[in-house]
Amino acid sequence: MSAQGDCEFLVKRARELVPGDLWAAKAWLITARSLYPADFNIQYEMYTIERNAERTASAGRLLYDMFVNFPDQPAVWREISVITSALRNDSQDKQTQFLRGLFETLPGRVQCEMLLKATEQCFNTLERAEMLLLLLRRFPETVVQHGVGLGETLLDAESIEDQESPVNCFRKLFVCDVLPLIINNPDVRLPASLLYKYLNKAAEFYINYVTRSTQTESQYQGSQDSSDIMSPSKRSSQKYVIDGLTEKSSQITDPWERLFKILSVVGMRCEWQMDKGRRSFGDILHRMKDLCRYISNFDSDAHAKYKNQVVYSTMLVFFKNAFQYVSNIQPSLFQGPNAPNQAPLVLLEDVTNIYGDTDIDRNKHIHKKRKLAEGREKTMQSSDDEDPSGKARSRHITVNKADLANSIEVLESFKLARESWELLYSLESLDKEFTRICLSWKTDTWLWLRIFLTDMIIYQGQYKKAISSLHHLAALQGSHSPQQITGQGSLESQRALIQLATCHFALGEYRQTCEKVLDLVCCISLPIQEGGKVQEEQPKVKSKFRKGSDLKLWPCTSRAIMPYCLHLLLACFKFFP
């Protein structure tokens, strides 16, 4: 009998003994290995017995021997592939845990070499990236050699695959998993230009992830408790699955916190003027305003450095607070059917103050009318023709506590976002860089951002620009998916009509105001009265006009909007020549 035949016989005999006498089977294989130490099948059979018996230590030693002595055997790489899959798997079943334990018994040097060679045998970009990421996490010293290369590979794959959204599997792995390993490793030397590129990619990803609209909600699996959904910061707890990733890998906790952490690390690496400790958004914005006062005094290199600091810091404060504002006044835009039962709010001129006193004392009608006209002139002082800069006088926004429980925080977010926007356009160099970023991100297609910008322009009193912005908003709504919820579309059209009406009224265009009001009334469904129950009246606004109190967040419901339309029509009749 040949040596090959002997080996096959011994392996076959051991295999037959396994069910009845495991120790006898092992004895046969130990004898066989002593006689034929270079035979792979004998060692593989020994490994199979230990693996099936889930003996972690002995199986690990045998796998190590096979990896060292038979590195080219396909069976060895099949085993390694199964083990590395278990390392990347989210499952907690018994077999997966055993395979992870088996891998841990291997020497660190062997683990590193095994992962690196396993990576080389992956031809799928995503699988290769996940394997290499496993290596970088377990062996941080490999980040210097492989970190940047992996990051660039993922960004290249995103371009080659022509991903429509920045929220894709390649960008997610780069931003959330690879980038923190790169920038937090002091041994990885990166030029400032590459750091800014990575910061830009991270900001675009996180902002799009957080502000994804109900159009992508079909990718959610399961439902969430409404108490968690009410807070925009907790949307990350919803089960959103990114194509190409598992459910667990798709979840991102505290995305805004992660983004500002990346901003802080990049700032330190680029030697920005950083403040120690945690700072509020107001503090960050105040610091950027101070930096802008003397930024022109720096030489070209320092000017470029601090320009980037102001742009990125202010920009992130802007997007964060603009999102906070919009997600609170119109939660259904982001949360769809999971949104809490809160009526959306719309920012309007408080015309009730203009009309309110006219019928209090009929004997003073003429005197009142004259005073109203004077007040009307004062109200219009922030029109487009008189304030081309867009920096409006300080205007007071009111909102009923019952309509918005966290009104103080929401109005503060509106203020911070507005001031951030003004700062970004205060200097030509800032304006140019911020505009470049917005164009590359296609922010003009972000519906939620257009809602904020429209409200900001109305606040600034630039009513002609607000009308143009509302037409842009209508175009964005028209480009939405046909599967969009009908009620949401109806809400957006009502919001646009009432804001168009209030803008035309502020410009003294009373005919157009009446037309928009009538269009709105035609598409509003009146609330049904229950039995003889009297409908609750809207809280009455004080008729005495208070300087600065000329804007209000109104519930965008028929119950609140119909009385407002009536006030608007009556005011038009009063001022119509």
Coordinates of C-alpha atoms in Angstrom, one line a residue:
M1 CA 0.0 0.0 0.0
S2 CA 1.3 3.5 -0.9
A3 CA 1.9 6.2 1.6
Q4 CA -1.1 8.1 0.2
G5 CA -3.2 5.0 0.6
D6 CA -2.0 4.5 4.2
C7 CA -3.0 8.1 5.1
E8 CA -6.4 7.7 3.5
F9 CA -7.0 4.5 5.4
L10 CA -6.0 5.9 8.7
V11 CA -8.2 9.0 8.3
K12 CA -11.1 6.8 7.2
R13 CA -10.6 4.5 10.2
A14 CA -10.5 7.4 12.6
R15 CA -13.6 8.9 11.0
E16 CA -15.5 5.6 11.6
L17 CA -14.5 5.6 15.2
V18 CA -15.6 9.2 16.0
P19 CA -19.3 8.4 16.8
G20 CA -18.6 5.4 19.1
D21 CA -15.1 6.0 20.6
L22 CA -13.8 9.5 20.2
W23 CA -10.5 8.8 22.1
A24 CA -9.7 5.8 19.9
A25 CA -10.3 8.1 16.8
K26 CA -7.9 10.6 18.3
A27 CA -5.3 7.9 19.0
W28 CA -5.4 6.7 15.4
L29 CA -4.9 10.3 14.1
I30 CA -2.0 11.0 16.5
T31 CA -0.3 7.9 15.3
A32 CA -1.1 8.9 11.7
R33 CA 0.4 12.3 12.2
S34 CA 3.6 10.8 13.7
L35 CA 4.0 8.6 10.7
Y36 CA 3.1 11.2 8.1
P37 CA 3.6 14.7 9.6
A38 CA 3.5 16.4 6.2
D39 CA 0.0 15.1 5.3
F40 CA -2.6 17.8 5.3
N41 CA -5.7 15.6 5.4
I42 CA -4.6 14.0 8.7
Q43 CA -4.2 17.4 10.5
Y44 CA -7.4 18.7 9.0
E45 CA -9.3 15.7 10.3
M46 CA -7.9 16.3 13.8
Y47 CA -8.9 19.9 13.5
T48 CA -12.5 19.0 12.4
I49 CA -12.9 16.6 15.4
E50 CA -11.8 19.4 17.9
R51 CA -13.9 22.0 16.1
N52 CA -17.1 19.9 16.1
A53 CA -16.5 19.1 19.8
E54 CA -16.1 22.9 20.4
R55 CA -12.8 22.6 22.1
T56 CA -11.6 26.1 21.6
A57 CA -7.9 25.8 22.7
S58 CA -7.0 22.6 20.9
A59 CA -8.9 23.6 17.7
G60 CA -7.0 26.9 17.8
R61 CA -3.6 25.2 18.1
L62 CA -4.5 22.9 15.1
L63 CA -5.7 25.8 13.0
Y64 CA -2.5 27.7 13.8
D65 CA -0.4 24.6 12.7
M66 CA -2.4 24.4 9.4
F67 CA -2.1 28.1 8.7
V68 CA 1.7 27.9 9.2
N69 CA 2.4 24.6 7.5
F70 CA -0.3 24.5 4.8
P71 CA -1.0 28.1 3.9
D72 CA -2.0 27.3 0.3
Q73 CA -4.7 24.7 1.1
P74 CA -8.2 25.9 0.0
A75 CA -9.8 24.1 3.0
V76 CA -7.7 26.2 5.4
W77 CA -9.0 29.4 3.8
R78 CA -12.5 28.2 3.9
E79 CA -12.2 27.8 7.6
I80 CA -10.5 31.2 8.0
S81 CA -13.3 32.7 5.9
V82 CA -16.0 31.2 8.2
I83 CA -14.1 32.6 11.2
T84 CA -13.6 36.1 9.9
S85 CA -17.3 36.2 8.9
A86 CA -18.1 35.3 12.5
L87 CA -15.9 38.2 13.7
R88 CA -17.8 40.6 11.5
N89 CA -21.2 39.1 12.2
D90 CA -23.6 40.7 14.7
S91 CA -25.1 37.3 15.7
Q92 CA -24.6 36.0 19.2
D93 CA -25.5 32.3 18.6
K94 CA -23.3 29.6 20.1
Q95 CA -21.4 28.6 16.9
T96 CA -20.5 32.2 16.2
Q97 CA -19.3 32.8 19.7
F98 CA -17.2 29.6 19.5
L99 CA -15.5 30.7 16.3
R100 CA -14.7 34.1 17.8
G101 CA -13.2 32.4 20.8
L102 CA -11.2 30.1 18.6
F103 CA -9.7 33.1 16.8
E104 CA -8.8 34.7 20.1
T105 CA -6.6 31.7 21.0
L106 CA -4.3 32.4 18.1
P107 CA -1.2 34.5 18.7
G108 CA -1.6 38.2 17.9
R109 CA 1.0 38.1 15.1
V110 CA -0.9 35.2 13.5
Q111 CA -4.2 37.0 13.9
C112 CA -2.9 40.0 12.1
E113 CA -1.3 38.0 9.3
M114 CA -4.4 35.9 8.9
L115 CA -6.7 39.0 8.6
L116 CA -4.3 40.7 6.2
K117 CA -4.1 37.6 3.9
A118 CA -7.9 37.1 4.2
T119 CA -8.3 40.7 3.0
E120 CA -6.1 40.0 0.0
Q121 CA -8.4 37.2 -1.1
C122 CA -11.5 39.4 -1.0
F123 CA -12.6 40.7 -4.4
N124 CA -15.8 42.5 -3.3
T125 CA -14.9 46.1 -2.3
L126 CA -17.3 46.2 0.6
E127 CA -16.3 42.8 2.0
R128 CA -12.6 43.7 1.6
A129 CA -13.2 47.1 3.4
E130 CA -15.0 45.4 6.3
M131 CA -12.2 42.8 6.6
L132 CA -9.5 45.5 6.6
L133 CA -11.5 47.5 9.1
L134 CA -11.5 44.5 11.4
L135 CA -7.7 44.4 11.1
L136 CA -7.3 48.2 11.8
R137 CA -9.6 48.0 14.9
R138 CA -7.8 45.0 16.4
F139 CA -4.3 46.2 15.5
P140 CA -4.1 50.0 15.7
E141 CA -0.5 49.9 14.6
T142 CA -1.7 48.9 11.1
V143 CA -3.7 52.1 10.7
V144 CA -0.5 54.0 9.7
Q145 CA 0.1 51.6 6.8
H146 CA -3.5 50.8 5.7
G147 CA -5.8 53.5 7.1
V148 CA -5.6 56.3 4.5
G149 CA -5.5 53.7 1.7
L150 CA -8.7 52.1 2.9
G151 CA -10.4 55.5 3.2
E152 CA -9.5 56.5 -0.3
T153 CA -10.6 53.1 -1.6
L154 CA -14.1 53.6 -0.1
L155 CA -14.4 57.1 -1.5
D156 CA -13.3 55.9 -4.9
A157 CA -15.8 53.0 -4.8
E158 CA -18.5 55.6 -4.0
S159 CA -17.7 57.5 -7.1
I160 CA -17.3 54.4 -9.3
E161 CA -20.7 53.0 -8.1
D162 CA -22.2 56.4 -8.8
Q163 CA -24.1 56.5 -5.5
E164 CA -27.0 59.0 -5.7
S165 CA -27.0 59.8 -2.0
P166 CA -24.1 60.5 0.3
V167 CA -25.8 58.2 2.8
N168 CA -24.5 54.9 1.3
C169 CA -22.5 51.9 2.6
F170 CA -19.1 53.2 1.3
R171 CA -19.4 56.7 2.9
K172 CA -20.8 55.2 6.1
L173 CA -17.9 52.9 6.6
F174 CA -15.5 55.7 5.8
V175 CA -17.0 58.4 8.0
C176 CA -18.1 56.4 11.0
D177 CA -15.5 53.6 11.1
V178 CA -12.3 54.4 9.2
L179 CA -12.0 58.2 9.6
P180 CA -12.0 58.2 13.5
L181 CA -9.2 55.6 13.4
I182 CA -7.2 57.8 11.0
I183 CA -7.6 61.2 12.6
N184 CA -7.2 60.0 16.2
N185 CA -3.9 58.2 15.5
P186 CA -1.1 60.7 16.1
D187 CA 1.3 58.6 13.9
V188 CA -0.8 59.2 10.8
R189 CA 0.5 62.4 9.2
L190 CA -2.1 64.1 7.0
P191 CA -1.9 67.4 5.0
A192 CA -4.5 70.1 5.9
S193 CA -6.1 69.8 2.4
L194 CA -6.8 66.1 3.0
L195 CA -8.2 66.8 6.5
Y196 CA -10.6 69.4 5.1
K197 CA -11.7 67.0 2.4
Y198 CA -12.4 64.3 5.0
L199 CA -14.3 66.8 7.2
N200 CA -16.4 67.9 4.2
K201 CA -17.3 64.3 3.4
A202 CA -18.2 63.6 7.1
A203 CA -20.3 66.7 7.4
E204 CA -22.2 66.0 4.2
F205 CA -22.9 62.4 5.3
Y206 CA -24.0 63.1 8.9
I207 CA -26.3 66.1 7.9
N208 CA -27.9 64.0 5.1
Y209 CA -28.3 61.1 7.5
V210 CA -30.0 63.1 10.2
T211 CA -32.2 65.1 7.9
R212 CA -33.4 62.2 5.7
S213 CA -37.0 62.9 4.9
T214 CA -40.1 60.6 4.9
Q215 CA -39.2 59.7 1.3
T216 CA -36.7 57.3 2.7
E217 CA -38.9 56.0 5.5
S218 CA -39.8 53.0 3.5
Q219 CA -36.4 51.7 4.5
Y220 CA -37.3 51.7 8.2
Q221 CA -38.0 48.4 9.8
G222 CA -40.3 48.3 12.7
S223 CA -41.7 51.1 14.7
Q224 CA -40.4 53.1 17.6
D225 CA -41.9 54.5 20.8
S226 CA -43.2 58.0 20.3
S227 CA -41.4 59.3 23.3
D228 CA -38.1 58.6 21.6
I229 CA -39.2 59.9 18.2
M230 CA -40.3 63.3 19.6
S231 CA -36.7 64.4 20.0
P232 CA -34.8 65.0 16.7
S233 CA -31.6 63.9 18.4
K234 CA -33.1 60.4 18.9
R235 CA -34.0 59.7 15.3
S236 CA -30.8 57.7 15.2
S237 CA -32.6 55.0 17.3
Q238 CA -35.0 54.3 14.5
K239 CA -34.1 51.1 12.5
Y240 CA -32.9 52.7 9.2
V241 CA -31.0 50.2 7.0
I242 CA -28.4 51.5 4.5
D243 CA -28.3 49.4 1.4
G244 CA -25.3 47.0 1.5
L245 CA -25.1 47.0 5.3
T246 CA -26.7 45.1 8.1
E247 CA -29.3 46.7 10.3
K248 CA -26.9 47.0 13.2
S249 CA -24.1 48.5 11.0
S250 CA -26.6 51.1 9.7
Q251 CA -27.4 52.5 13.1
I252 CA -25.6 55.7 14.1
T253 CA -26.0 56.9 17.6
D254 CA -25.6 60.7 18.4
P255 CA -24.7 61.7 14.8
W256 CA -24.4 65.4 15.6
E257 CA -22.1 64.6 18.6
R258 CA -19.9 62.5 16.3
L259 CA -19.7 65.3 13.7
F260 CA -18.7 68.0 16.1
K261 CA -16.1 65.6 17.6
I262 CA -14.6 65.2 14.1
L263 CA -14.6 69.0 13.7
S264 CA -12.8 69.4 17.0
V265 CA -10.1 66.8 16.1
V266 CA -9.6 68.3 12.6
G267 CA -9.3 71.7 14.2
M268 CA -6.6 70.6 16.5
R269 CA -4.7 68.9 13.7
C270 CA -4.9 72.1 11.6
E271 CA -3.9 74.3 14.5
W272 CA -7.1 76.3 14.7
Q273 CA -7.7 78.7 17.5
M274 CA -9.6 76.2 19.7
D275 CA -11.2 76.7 23.1
K276 CA -10.6 74.1 25.7
G277 CA -13.6 72.1 27.0
R278 CA -17.1 71.8 25.8
R279 CA -18.7 74.9 24.3
S280 CA -22.3 75.7 23.5
F281 CA -23.4 76.6 20.0
G282 CA -23.8 80.2 21.1
D283 CA -20.2 80.2 22.4
I284 CA -18.9 78.8 19.2
L285 CA -20.7 81.4 17.1
H286 CA -19.5 84.2 19.3
R287 CA -15.9 82.9 19.0
M288 CA -16.2 82.8 15.2
K289 CA -17.6 86.4 15.2
D290 CA -14.5 87.5 17.2
L291 CA -12.2 85.7 14.8
C292 CA -13.8 87.4 11.8
R293 CA -13.0 90.8 13.2
Y294 CA -9.3 90.4 12.7
I295 CA -9.1 87.6 10.1
S296 CA -8.0 90.0 7.4
N297 CA -4.9 90.9 9.4
F298 CA -3.3 87.5 8.9
D299 CA -1.0 86.5 6.1
S300 CA -2.3 84.3 3.3
D301 CA -1.6 80.9 5.0
A302 CA -3.0 81.9 8.3
H303 CA -6.0 83.6 6.6
A304 CA -6.8 80.4 4.7
K305 CA -6.5 78.4 7.9
Y306 CA -8.8 80.6 10.0
K307 CA -11.2 81.1 7.0
N308 CA -11.7 77.3 7.0
Q309 CA -12.2 77.4 10.8
V310 CA -14.9 80.0 10.6
V311 CA -16.7 78.4 7.6
Y312 CA -16.8 74.9 8.9
S313 CA -17.6 75.8 12.6
T314 CA -20.3 78.3 11.7
M315 CA -21.7 76.1 8.9
L316 CA -22.2 73.2 11.3
V317 CA -23.8 75.4 13.9
F318 CA -26.1 76.7 11.1
F319 CA -27.2 73.3 9.8
K320 CA -27.6 71.9 13.3
N321 CA -29.9 74.7 14.5
A322 CA -31.8 75.1 11.3
F323 CA -32.6 71.4 11.5
Q324 CA -33.6 71.7 15.1
Y325 CA -36.0 74.6 14.2
V326 CA -37.6 72.8 11.2
S327 CA -37.9 69.5 12.9
N328 CA -39.9 71.1 15.7
I329 CA -42.2 73.2 13.6
Q330 CA -42.9 70.4 11.1
P331 CA -41.9 67.1 12.6
S332 CA -43.9 65.1 10.0
L333 CA -41.4 66.1 7.4
F334 CA -38.8 63.9 8.9
Q335 CA -40.8 61.3 10.9
G336 CA -43.8 60.7 8.7
P337 CA -46.5 58.5 10.3
N338 CA -44.3 58.1 13.4
A339 CA -44.5 61.8 14.1
P340 CA -46.1 62.8 17.5
N341 CA -49.5 64.3 17.3
Q342 CA -48.3 67.9 17.0
A343 CA -49.8 70.4 14.5
P344 CA -47.2 71.9 12.2
L345 CA -46.4 75.6 12.7
V346 CA -46.0 78.3 10.1
L347 CA -44.3 81.7 10.5
L348 CA -46.6 84.6 9.6
E349 CA -47.0 88.3 10.1
D350 CA -49.2 88.9 13.1
V351 CA -51.9 90.9 11.3
T352 CA -54.3 90.6 14.2
N353 CA -52.5 93.5 15.8
I354 CA -53.0 95.7 12.8
Y355 CA -56.8 95.2 12.6
G356 CA -57.6 94.5 16.2
D357 CA -58.6 97.9 17.6
T358 CA -60.7 99.2 14.8
D359 CA -64.0 98.2 16.2
I360 CA -63.4 98.8 19.9
D361 CA -64.5 102.4 19.8
R362 CA -66.6 103.4 16.7
N363 CA -66.5 107.1 17.8
K364 CA -62.7 107.1 17.3
H365 CA -62.8 105.3 14.0
I366 CA -61.2 108.0 11.9
H367 CA -58.5 108.7 14.5
K368 CA -57.8 105.0 14.8
K369 CA -57.6 104.5 11.0
R370 CA -55.0 107.2 10.8
K371 CA -53.0 105.6 13.6
L372 CA -53.3 102.2 11.9
A373 CA -52.0 103.7 8.7
E374 CA -49.0 105.2 10.6
G375 CA -48.4 101.9 12.3
R376 CA -48.7 100.1 8.9
E377 CA -45.9 102.3 7.6
K378 CA -43.7 101.4 10.5
T379 CA -44.4 97.7 10.1
M380 CA -43.2 97.9 6.5
Q381 CA -39.9 99.5 7.3
S382 CA -38.0 96.2 6.7
S383 CA -39.2 95.7 3.1
D384 CA -36.8 94.7 0.4
D385 CA -36.4 98.2 -0.9
E386 CA -35.4 99.6 2.4
D387 CA -33.3 96.8 3.8
P388 CA -31.3 95.3 0.9
S389 CA -28.6 93.9 3.3
G390 CA -31.0 91.3 4.7
K391 CA -30.0 92.2 8.2
A392 CA -33.4 93.0 9.6
R393 CA -34.2 94.9 12.7
S394 CA -34.7 92.6 15.7
R395 CA -38.2 91.2 15.4
H396 CA -40.0 89.3 18.1
I397 CA -41.6 86.0 17.3
T398 CA -44.4 84.8 19.5
V399 CA -45.9 81.3 19.9
N400 CA -48.5 79.8 22.2
K401 CA -47.0 77.5 24.7
A402 CA -49.7 75.0 24.0
D403 CA -48.7 74.8 20.3
L404 CA -44.9 74.3 21.0
A405 CA -43.9 73.1 24.5
N406 CA -40.1 73.8 23.9
S407 CA -40.7 77.2 22.2
I408 CA -37.7 78.9 24.0
E409 CA -35.3 76.3 22.7
V410 CA -36.8 76.3 19.2
L411 CA -36.7 80.1 18.9
E412 CA -33.1 80.1 20.2
S413 CA -32.2 77.6 17.4
F414 CA -33.8 79.9 14.9
K415 CA -31.8 82.8 16.2
L416 CA -28.5 80.9 16.1
A417 CA -29.1 79.6 12.6
R418 CA -30.0 83.0 11.3
E419 CA -26.9 84.7 12.9
S420 CA -24.7 81.9 11.5
W421 CA -26.1 82.4 8.0
E422 CA -25.4 86.2 8.3
L423 CA -21.9 85.5 9.5
L424 CA -21.2 83.2 6.6
Y425 CA -22.1 85.9 4.1
S426 CA -20.5 88.8 6.0
L427 CA -17.1 88.4 4.2
E428 CA -16.5 87.6 0.6
S429 CA -14.0 84.8 1.4
L430 CA -16.5 83.1 3.7
D431 CA -19.3 83.6 1.2
K432 CA -17.3 82.1 -1.6
E433 CA -16.2 79.0 0.3
F434 CA -19.7 78.3 1.9
T435 CA -21.3 78.7 -1.5
R436 CA -18.9 76.2 -3.0
I437 CA -19.7 73.7 -0.3
C438 CA -23.5 74.2 -0.7
L439 CA -23.2 73.7 -4.5
S440 CA -21.3 70.5 -4.1
W441 CA -23.8 69.2 -1.6
K442 CA -26.8 70.3 -3.7
T443 CA -28.4 72.0 -0.7
D444 CA -30.8 73.7 -3.1
T445 CA -32.6 70.4 -3.3
W446 CA -33.1 70.1 0.5
L447 CA -36.7 70.8 1.2
W448 CA -36.3 71.2 4.9
L449 CA -33.5 73.8 4.4
R450 CA -35.7 75.8 2.0
I451 CA -38.4 75.9 4.7
F452 CA -36.0 77.4 7.1
L453 CA -34.5 79.9 4.6
T454 CA -38.1 81.0 3.7
D455 CA -38.9 81.7 7.3
M456 CA -35.6 83.5 7.8
I457 CA -36.2 85.7 4.8
I458 CA -39.7 86.5 6.1
Y459 CA -38.1 87.4 9.4
Q460 CA -35.7 89.7 7.7
G461 CA -38.6 91.5 6.0
Q462 CA -37.4 90.7 2.5
Y463 CA -40.8 89.8 1.2
K464 CA -40.0 89.8 -2.5
K465 CA -37.2 87.3 -1.9
A466 CA -39.5 85.3 0.3
I467 CA -42.0 85.0 -2.5
S468 CA -39.3 83.7 -4.8
S469 CA -38.2 81.3 -2.1
L470 CA -41.8 80.0 -1.8
H471 CA -41.9 79.4 -5.5
H472 CA -38.6 77.4 -5.2
L473 CA -40.2 75.5 -2.3
A474 CA -43.2 74.6 -4.5
A475 CA -40.8 73.3 -7.2
L476 CA -39.0 71.1 -4.6
Q477 CA -42.4 69.7 -3.4
G478 CA -43.3 68.9 -7.0
S479 CA -40.1 66.9 -7.5
H480 CA -40.9 64.6 -4.6
S481 CA -41.7 61.0 -5.0
P482 CA -45.3 60.2 -6.2
Q483 CA -45.5 57.9 -3.2
Q484 CA -45.4 60.9 -0.9
I485 CA -48.1 61.0 1.7
T486 CA -51.1 63.0 0.3
G487 CA -51.7 64.8 3.6
Q488 CA -48.0 66.0 3.7
G489 CA -48.3 67.4 0.2
S490 CA -51.5 69.2 1.1
L491 CA -49.9 70.6 4.2
E492 CA -47.0 72.0 2.2
S493 CA -49.3 73.7 -0.3
Q494 CA -51.3 75.3 2.5
R495 CA -48.2 76.5 4.2
A496 CA -46.9 78.0 0.9
L497 CA -50.3 79.7 0.2
I498 CA -50.6 81.4 3.6
Q499 CA -47.0 82.6 3.6
L500 CA -47.4 83.9 0.0
A501 CA -50.5 85.8 1.2
T502 CA -48.8 87.3 4.2
C503 CA -45.8 88.4 2.0
H504 CA -48.0 90.0 -0.6
F505 CA -49.9 91.8 2.2
A506 CA -46.6 93.1 3.7
L507 CA -45.7 94.5 0.3
G508 CA -49.0 96.2 0.0
E509 CA -50.1 93.9 -2.8
Y510 CA -53.7 93.5 -1.4
R511 CA -55.2 92.0 -4.6
Q512 CA -52.7 89.2 -4.7
T513 CA -53.2 88.7 -1.0
C514 CA -56.9 88.2 -1.4
E515 CA -56.3 85.8 -4.3
K516 CA -53.9 83.6 -2.3
V517 CA -56.3 83.6 0.7
L518 CA -59.2 82.5 -1.5
D519 CA -57.0 79.8 -3.0
L520 CA -56.2 78.6 0.5
V521 CA -59.8 78.6 1.7
C522 CA -60.7 76.4 -1.2
C523 CA -58.3 73.7 -0.2
I524 CA -58.9 73.8 3.6
S525 CA -61.2 71.2 5.0
L526 CA -63.2 72.7 7.8
P527 CA -63.2 70.9 11.2
I528 CA -66.3 68.9 12.0
Q529 CA -68.2 70.1 15.1
E530 CA -69.0 67.3 17.6
G531 CA -72.7 67.5 18.6
G532 CA -73.5 70.7 20.3
K533 CA -70.0 71.2 21.6
V534 CA -68.8 74.7 21.0
Q535 CA -65.5 74.9 19.3
E536 CA -62.7 76.4 21.4
E537 CA -61.7 79.8 20.4
Q538 CA -58.2 80.7 19.5
P539 CA -56.5 82.6 22.3
K540 CA -57.0 86.3 21.5
V541 CA -54.0 88.4 20.8
K542 CA -53.8 91.7 22.6
S543 CA -55.1 94.3 20.2
K544 CA -52.5 96.9 21.3
F545 CA -49.6 96.8 18.9
R546 CA -46.3 96.1 20.6
K547 CA -43.2 97.3 18.8
G548 CA -41.3 94.3 17.5
S549 CA -44.0 91.8 18.2
D550 CA -45.0 91.4 14.6
L551 CA -44.4 87.7 13.8
K552 CA -46.0 84.6 15.1
L553 CA -45.8 80.8 14.7
W554 CA -49.3 79.8 13.9
P555 CA -50.6 76.2 13.9
C556 CA -51.1 75.1 10.3
T557 CA -54.6 73.8 10.9
S558 CA -57.9 74.9 9.5
R559 CA -59.0 75.9 13.0
A560 CA -56.2 78.4 13.4
I561 CA -55.7 79.4 9.7
M562 CA -59.3 80.3 8.9
P563 CA -59.5 83.1 11.6
Y564 CA -56.1 84.3 10.4
C565 CA -57.4 84.5 6.8
L566 CA -60.3 86.5 8.0
H567 CA -58.1 89.0 9.7
L568 CA -55.9 89.2 6.6
L569 CA -58.9 89.9 4.3
L570 CA -60.3 92.5 6.7
A571 CA -56.9 94.2 6.9
C572 CA -56.7 94.2 3.1
F573 CA -60.1 95.9 2.9
K574 CA -59.0 98.6 5.4
F575 CA -55.8 99.4 3.5
F576 CA -57.1 98.9 -0.1
P577 CA -57.0 102.3 -1.8

